């Protein structure tokens, strides 16, 4: 398989700078190594002698789960940046349980939080808490995932989710040289994210929109026939869920020696499931596999040649951007947004700040992840 340098994607990366551009100050904390899986009430604290500008106001930060690496990093970055800015922080993880997240957010409102920052488990499950926030004039920032079906969402900060999918789709297009494929055909499968996460559709569509023309022409064959988002989705984004589906597909459609050329996975937790399934159920080779997040296990797999690429979304810069927005809201200033059209939540179009995702692979991970202090070299051993 030809390993071509990916000009479009690399130029995207260069335009965006080496680090996911977000307009923040770059943040100051490294990636957390804590991948502990018990979701507990994290921290409610008073940071004592801070001299920064937050004036001791309390900010509620609601995160979906500790089970997936990125949310541990997001929570830790938000907490330390908010504290450094002089805020008290009520950080909670909800164990992927929507009822738990609902009551945690209600508690944040009752305990006097001035702003809420919420990364939802399920975009439309927090309606009651959001109504309550609105009644109490508490602004809400949707963090990374859009809060759906509510007019109580003040702002949204995320990465350009459609662009994530485009980067993945273009990678497959270039690696297989689909533009010049002629009569050649290639086999591909798709694995997408959680249907309750509004981002999942954006990732999938971004990738599918690049590859659809080749599927229509017959250059790309989806041997399982599963091409619709609902067929390829992965509830909870679970590695085990993605692995089971991949095992089924491999044993049903590829056990006879049919070659698999690419597996388009929307993120790293699902890519890991596919990689686990391939290790035990395929011929020892790994097809092109895409991902997103540069999780530690997946970065190791990229270095080992088991995963082809990922998309780096520097959680430090997203946290910095959100802390900046919190300050702007509380000071009555104009709030930084760069997109007022894309993210309609079925009730309103939410003013958004989109950070830029960056292509990552075994060639540039050192620069992106180690030189920037995101991971230490030891974490990737
Ligand atoms: C995030 C991705 C992440 C996924 C699973 C999405 O909402 O944008 O970065 O991989 O959730 O945690």
Coordinates of C-alpha atoms and ligand atoms in Angstrom, one line a residue, residues 68 70-71 144-145 158 161 197 199 203 236-237 266-269 292-293 313, ligand 1:
X68 CA -12.5 7.8 28.1
X70 CA -9.9 12.8 26.8
X71 CA -12.5 13.9 29.4
X144 CA -17.2 20.2 22.9
X145 CA -20.6 18.6 22.4
X158 CA -15.6 23.0 20.3
X161 CA -16.1 18.7 14.0
X197 CA -23.6 12.9 20.6
X199 CA -20.6 15.6 17.1
X203 CA -17.5 13.5 12.0
X236 CA -21.2 5.4 24.3
X237 CA -18.2 5.4 21.9
X266 CA -14.4 8.4 13.8
X267 CA -12.2 8.5 16.9
X268 CA -9.6 6.7 18.9
X269 CA -11.7 4.8 21.4
X292 CA -9.2 11.1 16.5
X293 CA -7.9 12.5 19.9
X313 CA -7.4 18.2 19.3
Ligands
LIG1 C1 -15.4 14.2 21.1 C2 -14.3 13.3 20.6 C3 -14.3 12.0 21.5 C4 -15.7 11.4 21.6 C5 -15.7 10.3 22.6 C6 -16.7 13.4 21.1 O1 -17.8 14.3 21.5 O2 -15.5 15.4 20.3 O3 -13.1 14.0 20.7 O4 -13.5 11.1 20.8 O5 -16.6 12.4 22.0 O6 -15.3 10.7 23.8

